[in-house]
Amino acid sequence: MWKSFKKVTFVVAASTMMAVAVIGTQALVPDKKVEAAAKPSFSDISGHWAASSIETAVQAGILNGYSDGTYKPNNTITRAELLKVMALTFKLKVDSSGSTWYAPYQTALSKAGVYLDGDYPGNVNNPATRNEMAKLAVRGAYPDYRNKKLSAAELMFRAVNKGILSRSGTKAESINTEGTTTRAEAAVLVTRLLKLQDGGALTVDKGASSAAEIAWHRHNMITMFNQNDLVSLPYKKNINSRYDVTIDNLIVLDPTDKTGYYAEYLEGAKYNLEGKEAKTNDGYVFAYKLTGKNLVTSSENQDIAHSFYMYTEGQSGGVNLSSKFKYDDGKLIDRPGLYSNRTEFSFSKPNNEGHDFYLVFVKKDFIDAQIKQYGGVPIHLEKLNVGMNKASQFYLTEVKDWLWEQ
């Protein structure tokens, strides 16, 4: 797990006893590739959460300590320093000449399609962010991503989904994309990338993967089911002549994962299947985050959470959140996490908007069967108060179930 530390300035020295060139107060890495070293002994890493990774990265000749016998694990790493670390990690051919000490490493990464123009806007001596680290790590580790200018949000998701990065705090949501990177975190990154190069498998922080995926494109179906065929969210659907609803997010949660995404909002929740109380390990929670908007002005009301229902062949039930996540304050506002706004949406004002969640508890066995039968989970939704037919149904996925042609 990544840790968060107070930001301070840091350098990568060429060896534990080698002097470094100093410009002002910023020490830079000498322009020389470091040879692999014996197991290091630093005075400031005993008991540190990243001690083992620090030793591995230093022994590999990629990171180093200071001449005073310290490693300074909590100091930040600059963008320029990260260029050298990544070039050495990926064993790229580096020329010896350049206008700056880091230029040969930047050139090597550029030639390999790992570093692209625009990756580092601004001063290269600024501390590297986790997003900037994700860009280089994903492209370097996976050739399919090289020379591809994907969004920072997608590259962060790819890094977390592949186990290269994980959360930076206790909650899954704490992926801290713009947070700076410490020497300790850089060492962990290096050891994970080296493990991949050796054919090893990385452990994926599934909750953090969901958080990164939702930040990228508002759902976590890749994390949960390795499925990426959803419509683009937010997705607006006309429910009837009076009312539109927009699906802002689709979040799939496993109630048994106590460290998962939004796990804290499922504390104390109760579940039912087919009218009977269910166990947490019986199903997944499908949480549709909704925004309702009226098309006419009248005295009518609408329950936002009952705009449509998820068709599951009877293999689903309800989710009853803890009372602390239910709101009877008369407001239909967007709130943190999962919630239930227990007020009906009013058509009394033109273009009125309201927010709520539609929560469904779907049998895991049913989901497994759907994937086996169709190659994915058909997200099949039906408008309420309309007879079930082809006109009433709509899908969020390319994969469809047997009712698609009915």
Short mmCIF file of C-alpha atoms in Angstrom, two decimals:
data_model
loop_
_atom_site.label_atom_id
_atom_site.label_comp_id
_atom_site.label_asym_id
_atom_site.label_seq_id
_atom_site.Cartn_x
_atom_site.Cartn_y
_atom_site.Cartn_z
CA MET A 1 0.00 0.00 0.00
CA TRP A 2 1.25 3.44 -0.81
CA LYS A 3 1.67 5.80 2.11
CA SER A 4 1.25 9.58 2.21
CA PHE A 5 4.01 11.78 3.58
CA LYS A 6 4.75 15.46 3.95
CA LYS A 7 6.33 16.79 0.76
CA VAL A 8 10.05 17.52 0.94
CA THR A 9 12.83 17.86 -1.65
CA PHE A 10 14.82 14.76 -2.65
CA VAL A 11 17.66 13.64 -4.89
CA VAL A 12 18.80 10.37 -6.38
CA ALA A 13 22.53 10.03 -5.72
CA ALA A 14 24.76 7.98 -7.97
CA SER A 15 26.01 5.75 -5.14
CA THR A 16 26.09 5.80 -1.39
CA MET A 17 29.59 7.30 -1.39
CA MET A 18 29.65 9.27 -4.67
CA ALA A 19 29.41 13.07 -4.62
CA VAL A 20 26.58 14.72 -6.55
CA ALA A 21 26.52 17.88 -8.61
CA VAL A 22 24.59 20.66 -6.90
CA ILE A 23 22.78 23.55 -8.57
CA GLY A 24 21.45 25.86 -5.90
CA THR A 25 19.73 23.63 -3.36
CA GLN A 26 18.71 20.97 -5.92
CA ALA A 27 21.04 17.98 -6.14
CA LEU A 28 20.92 16.17 -9.47
CA VAL A 29 21.81 12.65 -10.55
CA PRO A 30 25.26 12.36 -12.14
CA ASP A 31 25.12 11.46 -15.81
CA LYS A 32 26.29 7.89 -15.32
CA LYS A 33 24.47 4.58 -15.14
CA VAL A 34 24.74 2.99 -11.72
CA GLU A 35 26.13 -0.49 -11.31
CA ALA A 36 24.22 -3.04 -9.22
CA ALA A 37 25.30 -2.90 -5.57
CA ALA A 38 25.47 -5.25 -2.65
CA LYS A 39 22.62 -5.23 -0.15
CA PRO A 40 22.57 -1.69 1.21
CA SER A 41 22.49 -0.62 4.82
CA PHE A 42 20.78 2.72 5.40
CA SER A 43 20.38 4.32 8.80
CA ASP A 44 16.82 5.58 8.16
CA ILE A 45 14.85 2.66 6.69
CA SER A 46 14.76 0.20 9.57
CA GLY A 47 11.08 -0.69 10.14
CA HIS A 48 9.98 1.43 7.16
CA TRP A 49 7.01 0.01 5.22
CA ALA A 50 9.04 0.10 1.97
CA ALA A 51 12.40 -1.12 3.36
CA SER A 52 12.44 -4.34 1.34
CA SER A 53 11.59 -2.55 -1.91
CA ILE A 54 14.22 0.10 -1.23
CA GLU A 55 16.88 -2.59 -0.78
CA THR A 56 15.78 -4.36 -3.99
CA ALA A 57 15.77 -1.17 -6.10
CA VAL A 58 19.18 -0.11 -4.79
CA GLN A 59 20.69 -3.56 -5.35
CA ALA A 60 19.40 -3.38 -8.94
CA GLY A 61 21.37 -0.17 -9.45
CA ILE A 62 18.28 1.93 -10.14
CA LEU A 63 17.93 3.97 -6.93
CA ASN A 64 20.63 4.97 -4.48
CA GLY A 65 21.32 6.40 -1.07
CA TYR A 66 23.23 9.42 0.14
CA SER A 67 26.87 9.74 1.17
CA ASP A 68 25.79 10.16 4.80
CA GLY A 69 24.40 6.62 4.85
CA THR A 70 20.72 7.62 4.57
CA TYR A 71 18.12 6.91 1.92
CA LYS A 72 15.58 9.63 2.84
CA PRO A 73 12.53 7.53 1.90
CA ASN A 74 9.99 10.28 2.50
CA ASN A 75 11.58 12.84 0.18
CA THR A 76 9.92 13.49 -3.18
CA ILE A 77 11.30 12.50 -6.57
CA THR A 78 11.40 15.05 -9.38
CA ARG A 79 10.15 14.49 -12.90
CA ALA A 80 13.73 14.62 -14.20
CA GLU A 81 14.87 12.02 -11.68
CA LEU A 82 11.94 9.79 -12.56
CA LEU A 83 13.06 9.85 -16.20
CA LYS A 84 16.36 8.25 -15.21
CA VAL A 85 14.72 5.76 -12.87
CA MET A 86 12.31 4.59 -15.59
CA ALA A 87 15.01 4.39 -18.29
CA LEU A 88 17.14 2.21 -16.01
CA THR A 89 14.19 0.09 -14.93
CA PHE A 90 13.23 -0.69 -18.52
CA LYS A 91 16.90 -1.27 -19.47
CA LEU A 92 16.81 1.19 -22.36
CA LYS A 93 19.91 2.11 -24.34
CA VAL A 94 21.01 5.55 -23.12
CA ASP A 95 23.49 7.76 -24.98
CA SER A 96 26.08 9.58 -22.91
CA SER A 97 25.57 13.07 -24.32
CA GLY A 98 22.86 15.61 -23.74
CA SER A 99 22.19 19.26 -23.00
CA THR A 100 21.25 18.40 -19.41
CA TRP A 101 22.07 15.43 -17.17
CA TYR A 102 18.58 13.97 -17.66
CA ALA A 103 18.33 14.59 -21.44
CA PRO A 104 19.82 11.21 -22.47
CA TYR A 105 17.23 9.36 -20.37
CA GLN A 106 14.40 11.48 -21.72
CA THR A 107 15.61 10.82 -25.27
CA ALA A 108 15.83 7.07 -24.64
CA LEU A 109 12.30 7.00 -23.24
CA SER A 110 11.02 9.09 -26.17
CA LYS A 111 12.60 6.75 -28.74
CA ALA A 112 10.95 3.79 -26.99
CA GLY A 113 7.54 5.48 -27.02
CA VAL A 114 7.43 5.60 -23.23
CA TYR A 115 7.74 9.38 -22.84
CA LEU A 116 5.60 11.55 -25.14
CA ASP A 117 5.56 15.28 -25.76
CA GLY A 118 3.32 16.95 -23.22
CA ASP A 119 3.80 14.32 -20.51
CA TYR A 120 5.64 16.85 -18.34
CA PRO A 121 4.10 20.30 -18.75
CA GLY A 122 6.19 22.85 -16.87
CA ASN A 123 9.42 22.50 -14.95
CA VAL A 124 11.03 19.04 -15.06
CA ASN A 125 12.54 19.71 -11.63
CA ASN A 126 9.09 19.81 -10.04
CA PRO A 127 8.09 16.75 -7.98
CA ALA A 128 6.59 13.99 -10.13
CA THR A 129 2.89 13.28 -9.60
CA ARG A 130 1.38 9.83 -9.39
CA ASN A 131 -0.35 10.44 -12.73
CA GLU A 132 3.00 11.24 -14.35
CA MET A 133 4.47 8.12 -12.82
CA ALA A 134 1.57 6.05 -14.17
CA LYS A 135 2.12 7.31 -17.72
CA LEU A 136 5.73 6.14 -17.89
CA ALA A 137 5.15 2.93 -15.96
CA VAL A 138 2.24 1.67 -18.09
CA ARG A 139 3.84 2.52 -21.43
CA GLY A 140 7.15 1.04 -20.34
CA ALA A 141 5.74 -2.18 -18.96
CA TYR A 142 3.22 -2.84 -21.75
CA PRO A 143 4.35 -2.33 -25.38
CA ASP A 144 0.73 -2.08 -26.56
CA TYR A 145 0.49 1.29 -24.82
CA ARG A 146 3.70 2.78 -26.21
CA ASN A 147 3.40 5.90 -28.40
CA LYS A 148 -0.27 6.17 -27.38
CA LYS A 149 -1.39 9.49 -26.00
CA LEU A 150 -4.18 8.23 -23.76
CA SER A 151 -5.77 10.41 -21.11
CA ALA A 152 -4.07 10.68 -17.75
CA ALA A 153 -7.21 9.20 -16.15
CA GLU A 154 -7.07 6.10 -18.35
CA LEU A 155 -3.35 5.58 -17.78
CA MET A 156 -3.86 5.86 -14.03
CA PHE A 157 -6.59 3.23 -14.24
CA ARG A 158 -4.40 0.94 -16.33
CA ALA A 159 -1.59 1.28 -13.79
CA VAL A 160 -3.85 0.45 -10.85
CA ASN A 161 -5.79 -2.25 -12.70
CA LYS A 162 -2.54 -4.03 -13.54
CA GLY A 163 -1.20 -3.83 -9.98
CA ILE A 164 1.58 -1.32 -10.75
CA LEU A 165 0.01 1.28 -8.44
CA SER A 166 -2.46 1.04 -5.57
CA ARG A 167 -4.26 3.31 -3.14
CA SER A 168 -2.33 5.98 -1.26
CA GLY A 169 -4.46 5.88 1.91
CA THR A 170 -6.82 3.57 3.75
CA LYS A 171 -9.85 4.10 1.50
CA ALA A 172 -10.05 2.70 -2.02
CA GLU A 173 -10.86 6.16 -3.34
CA SER A 174 -7.50 7.52 -2.16
CA ILE A 175 -5.58 6.96 -5.39
CA ASN A 176 -4.35 10.59 -5.14
CA THR A 177 -3.69 11.13 -8.84
CA GLU A 178 -2.09 14.57 -8.42
CA GLY A 179 -0.18 13.67 -5.26
CA THR A 180 3.61 13.74 -5.38
CA THR A 181 5.78 10.65 -5.35
CA THR A 182 8.28 9.80 -2.63
CA ARG A 183 11.56 7.91 -2.83
CA ALA A 184 9.89 5.04 -0.98
CA GLU A 185 7.02 4.93 -3.48
CA ALA A 186 9.48 5.07 -6.36
CA ALA A 187 11.27 2.02 -4.90
CA VAL A 188 8.00 0.07 -4.67
CA LEU A 189 7.17 1.01 -8.26
CA VAL A 190 10.58 -0.19 -9.43
CA THR A 191 10.29 -3.54 -7.63
CA ARG A 192 6.85 -4.15 -9.11
CA LEU A 193 8.06 -3.38 -12.62
CA LEU A 194 11.09 -5.63 -12.16
CA LYS A 195 8.80 -8.40 -10.96
CA LEU A 196 6.74 -8.05 -14.14
CA GLN A 197 9.89 -8.23 -16.25
CA ASP A 198 10.79 -11.48 -14.49
CA GLY A 199 7.41 -12.95 -15.40
CA GLY A 200 5.85 -12.46 -11.97
CA ALA A 201 2.23 -11.53 -11.27
CA LEU A 202 1.21 -8.42 -9.34
CA THR A 203 -1.57 -8.15 -6.77
CA VAL A 204 -4.32 -5.79 -7.90
CA ASP A 205 -5.93 -3.43 -5.40
CA LYS A 206 -9.46 -4.04 -6.68
CA GLY A 207 -11.05 -1.22 -4.73
CA ALA A 208 -8.51 1.31 -5.99
CA SER A 209 -8.94 -0.08 -9.50
CA SER A 210 -12.68 0.63 -9.27
CA ALA A 211 -11.97 4.15 -8.02
CA ALA A 212 -9.57 4.84 -10.89
CA GLU A 213 -11.93 3.33 -13.46
CA ILE A 214 -14.90 5.36 -12.25
CA ALA A 215 -12.78 8.52 -12.31
CA TRP A 216 -11.89 7.65 -15.91
CA HIS A 217 -15.31 6.81 -17.39
CA ARG A 218 -17.92 6.54 -14.62
CA HIS A 219 -18.23 2.77 -14.28
CA ASN A 220 -16.12 -0.14 -12.99
CA MET A 221 -17.22 -3.01 -15.20
CA ILE A 222 -13.65 -3.70 -16.35
CA THR A 223 -12.47 -4.10 -12.78
CA MET A 224 -15.40 -6.28 -11.74
CA PHE A 225 -16.09 -8.37 -14.86
CA ASN A 226 -13.34 -7.53 -17.37
CA GLN A 227 -16.05 -5.95 -19.53
CA ASN A 228 -15.84 -2.65 -21.37
CA ASP A 229 -18.80 -2.48 -23.73
CA LEU A 230 -20.95 0.07 -21.93
CA VAL A 231 -22.50 3.12 -23.52
CA SER A 232 -20.74 6.36 -22.73
CA LEU A 233 -21.79 7.73 -19.35
CA PRO A 234 -23.56 9.95 -18.44
CA TYR A 235 -26.38 8.41 -20.47
CA LYS A 236 -29.75 10.18 -20.80
CA LYS A 237 -32.95 8.21 -21.38
CA ASN A 238 -36.47 9.43 -21.87
CA ILE A 239 -38.72 7.54 -19.45
CA ASN A 240 -42.03 9.05 -20.56
CA SER A 241 -43.49 12.25 -22.01
CA ARG A 242 -43.04 14.01 -18.67
CA TYR A 243 -39.62 12.92 -17.51
CA ASP A 244 -36.00 12.17 -18.49
CA VAL A 245 -33.43 10.38 -16.37
CA THR A 246 -29.65 10.43 -16.75
CA ILE A 247 -27.49 7.56 -15.53
CA ASP A 248 -24.41 9.40 -14.27
CA ASN A 249 -22.50 6.38 -12.89
CA LEU A 250 -22.86 2.61 -12.74
CA ILE A 251 -20.95 1.25 -9.75
CA VAL A 252 -20.76 -2.48 -9.04
CA LEU A 253 -19.86 -3.36 -5.45
CA ASP A 254 -19.03 -6.62 -3.71
CA PRO A 255 -20.44 -6.36 -0.14
CA THR A 256 -17.92 -8.95 1.10
CA ASP A 257 -14.97 -6.72 0.14
CA LYS A 258 -14.48 -4.62 3.25
CA THR A 259 -11.66 -2.64 1.63
CA GLY A 260 -13.49 -2.17 -1.67
CA TYR A 261 -14.69 0.97 -3.34
CA TYR A 262 -17.39 2.74 -1.26
CA ALA A 263 -17.21 -0.13 1.26
CA GLU A 264 -17.91 2.28 4.11
CA TYR A 265 -21.33 3.14 2.65
CA LEU A 266 -22.43 -0.50 2.77
CA GLU A 267 -21.75 -0.82 6.51
CA GLY A 268 -24.97 -1.89 8.19
CA ALA A 269 -26.79 -2.45 4.88
CA LYS A 270 -29.35 -5.26 4.56
CA TYR A 271 -30.01 -7.28 1.41
CA ASN A 272 -32.87 -9.36 0.09
CA LEU A 273 -33.36 -11.76 -2.81
CA GLU A 274 -36.76 -12.87 -4.04
CA GLY A 275 -38.38 -11.30 -0.97
CA LYS A 276 -36.13 -13.06 1.55
CA GLU A 277 -33.20 -11.76 3.56
CA ALA A 278 -29.93 -12.51 1.82
CA LYS A 279 -26.30 -12.85 2.89
CA THR A 280 -23.64 -10.39 1.78
CA ASN A 281 -21.83 -13.08 -0.21
CA ASP A 282 -24.96 -13.94 -2.21
CA GLY A 283 -24.76 -11.07 -4.64
CA TYR A 284 -23.32 -7.88 -6.06
CA VAL A 285 -24.73 -4.40 -5.55
CA PHE A 286 -25.43 -2.56 -8.81
CA ALA A 287 -25.64 1.13 -7.92
CA TYR A 288 -27.07 3.41 -10.61
CA LYS A 289 -26.44 7.05 -9.81
CA LEU A 290 -29.32 9.03 -11.34
CA THR A 291 -30.28 12.58 -12.19
CA GLY A 292 -33.95 13.22 -13.00
CA LYS A 293 -35.36 16.14 -14.97
CA ASN A 294 -38.98 16.98 -15.74
CA LEU A 295 -40.12 17.91 -19.24
CA VAL A 296 -43.46 19.43 -18.21
CA THR A 297 -44.74 21.43 -15.27
CA SER A 298 -47.55 19.80 -13.32
CA SER A 299 -48.65 18.63 -9.89
CA GLU A 300 -47.16 15.19 -10.48
CA ASN A 301 -44.23 13.64 -8.67
CA GLN A 302 -41.67 10.99 -9.61
CA ASP A 303 -39.61 8.59 -7.50
CA ILE A 304 -36.20 8.95 -9.14
CA ALA A 305 -35.01 5.57 -7.84
CA HIS A 306 -37.99 3.94 -9.58
CA SER A 307 -37.46 5.39 -13.04
CA PHE A 308 -36.66 1.92 -14.43
CA TYR A 309 -35.70 -1.51 -13.18
CA MET A 310 -32.85 -3.89 -13.98
CA TYR A 311 -34.11 -7.06 -15.64
CA THR A 312 -32.46 -10.09 -14.03
CA GLU A 313 -34.94 -12.93 -14.68
CA GLY A 314 -36.05 -12.69 -11.05
CA GLN A 315 -32.52 -13.20 -9.72
CA SER A 316 -32.24 -9.93 -7.84
CA GLY A 317 -33.58 -8.02 -4.87
CA GLY A 318 -33.15 -4.85 -2.88
CA VAL A 319 -30.52 -3.03 -0.86
CA ASN A 320 -31.53 -1.33 2.37
CA LEU A 321 -28.83 1.15 3.35
CA SER A 322 -28.10 2.06 6.94
CA SER A 323 -30.32 4.87 8.24
CA LYS A 324 -27.35 7.28 8.30
CA PHE A 325 -27.30 7.17 4.48
CA LYS A 326 -31.04 7.81 4.11
CA TYR A 327 -32.17 11.43 3.92
CA ASP A 328 -35.61 12.76 4.79
CA ASP A 329 -34.63 16.43 4.63
CA GLY A 330 -36.78 17.11 1.57
CA LYS A 331 -33.74 17.71 -0.62
CA LEU A 332 -32.90 15.79 -3.75
CA ILE A 333 -29.29 16.92 -3.89
CA ASP A 334 -26.20 14.96 -4.89
CA ARG A 335 -24.42 13.69 -1.77
CA PRO A 336 -21.13 11.89 -1.04
CA GLY A 337 -20.96 8.13 -1.58
CA LEU A 338 -24.07 5.96 -1.71
CA TYR A 339 -27.29 7.45 -0.42
CA SER A 340 -31.06 7.29 -0.58
CA ASN A 341 -32.98 10.56 -0.93
CA ARG A 342 -36.37 9.68 0.52
CA THR A 343 -38.28 12.49 -1.16
CA GLU A 344 -40.22 12.33 -4.40
CA PHE A 345 -39.12 14.45 -7.31
CA SER A 346 -41.58 17.29 -7.99
CA PHE A 347 -42.64 18.54 -11.41
CA SER A 348 -43.75 21.86 -9.88
CA LYS A 349 -40.86 23.83 -11.43
CA PRO A 350 -39.81 23.74 -15.11
CA ASN A 351 -36.57 21.82 -15.76
CA ASN A 352 -36.34 20.79 -12.14
CA GLU A 353 -33.48 18.40 -11.31
CA GLY A 354 -33.04 15.84 -8.57
CA HIS A 355 -30.52 13.14 -7.62
CA ASP A 356 -30.77 9.65 -6.17
CA PHE A 357 -29.43 6.09 -6.41
CA TYR A 358 -31.22 3.03 -7.73
CA LEU A 359 -29.69 0.06 -5.88
CA VAL A 360 -30.11 -3.57 -6.95
CA PHE A 361 -28.75 -6.71 -5.27
CA VAL A 362 -28.05 -9.26 -8.03
CA LYS A 363 -27.21 -12.91 -7.42
CA LYS A 364 -23.57 -13.73 -8.06
CA ASP A 365 -24.56 -17.10 -9.52
CA PHE A 366 -26.81 -15.31 -12.02
CA ILE A 367 -24.00 -12.95 -13.05
CA ASP A 368 -21.65 -15.89 -13.52
CA ALA A 369 -24.25 -17.67 -15.65
CA GLN A 370 -24.83 -14.56 -17.78
CA ILE A 371 -21.12 -14.20 -18.47
CA LYS A 372 -20.87 -17.86 -19.40
CA GLN A 373 -23.90 -17.68 -21.69
CA TYR A 374 -23.39 -14.30 -23.36
CA GLY A 375 -19.70 -13.56 -22.85
CA GLY A 376 -20.53 -10.62 -20.61
CA VAL A 377 -23.18 -9.15 -18.32
CA PRO A 378 -26.16 -7.75 -20.25
CA ILE A 379 -27.15 -4.54 -18.47
CA HIS A 380 -30.81 -4.82 -19.45
CA LEU A 381 -33.07 -2.06 -18.12
CA GLU A 382 -36.85 -1.73 -18.44
CA LYS A 383 -38.93 1.42 -18.11
CA LEU A 384 -41.45 1.20 -15.28
CA ASN A 385 -45.21 1.33 -15.83
CA VAL A 386 -44.78 0.14 -19.42
CA GLY A 387 -45.63 -3.33 -20.66
CA MET A 388 -42.46 -5.32 -21.26
CA ASN A 389 -41.70 -5.33 -24.98
CA LYS A 390 -38.94 -4.30 -27.33
CA ALA A 391 -39.89 -0.63 -27.05
CA SER A 392 -39.72 -0.61 -23.25
CA GLN A 393 -36.26 -2.10 -22.89
CA PHE A 394 -32.90 -0.41 -23.18
CA TYR A 395 -29.39 -1.71 -22.65
CA LEU A 396 -26.22 -0.09 -21.36
CA THR A 397 -24.08 -2.83 -22.91
CA GLU A 398 -23.38 -4.15 -26.37
CA VAL A 399 -23.98 -7.67 -25.09
CA LYS A 400 -27.71 -8.46 -24.99
CA ASP A 401 -29.78 -11.22 -23.42
CA TRP A 402 -32.38 -13.47 -25.05
CA LEU A 403 -35.14 -10.83 -24.74
CA TRP A 404 -33.37 -8.41 -27.08
CA GLU A 405 -35.28 -9.70 -30.13
CA GLN A 406 -38.59 -10.27 -28.32
#
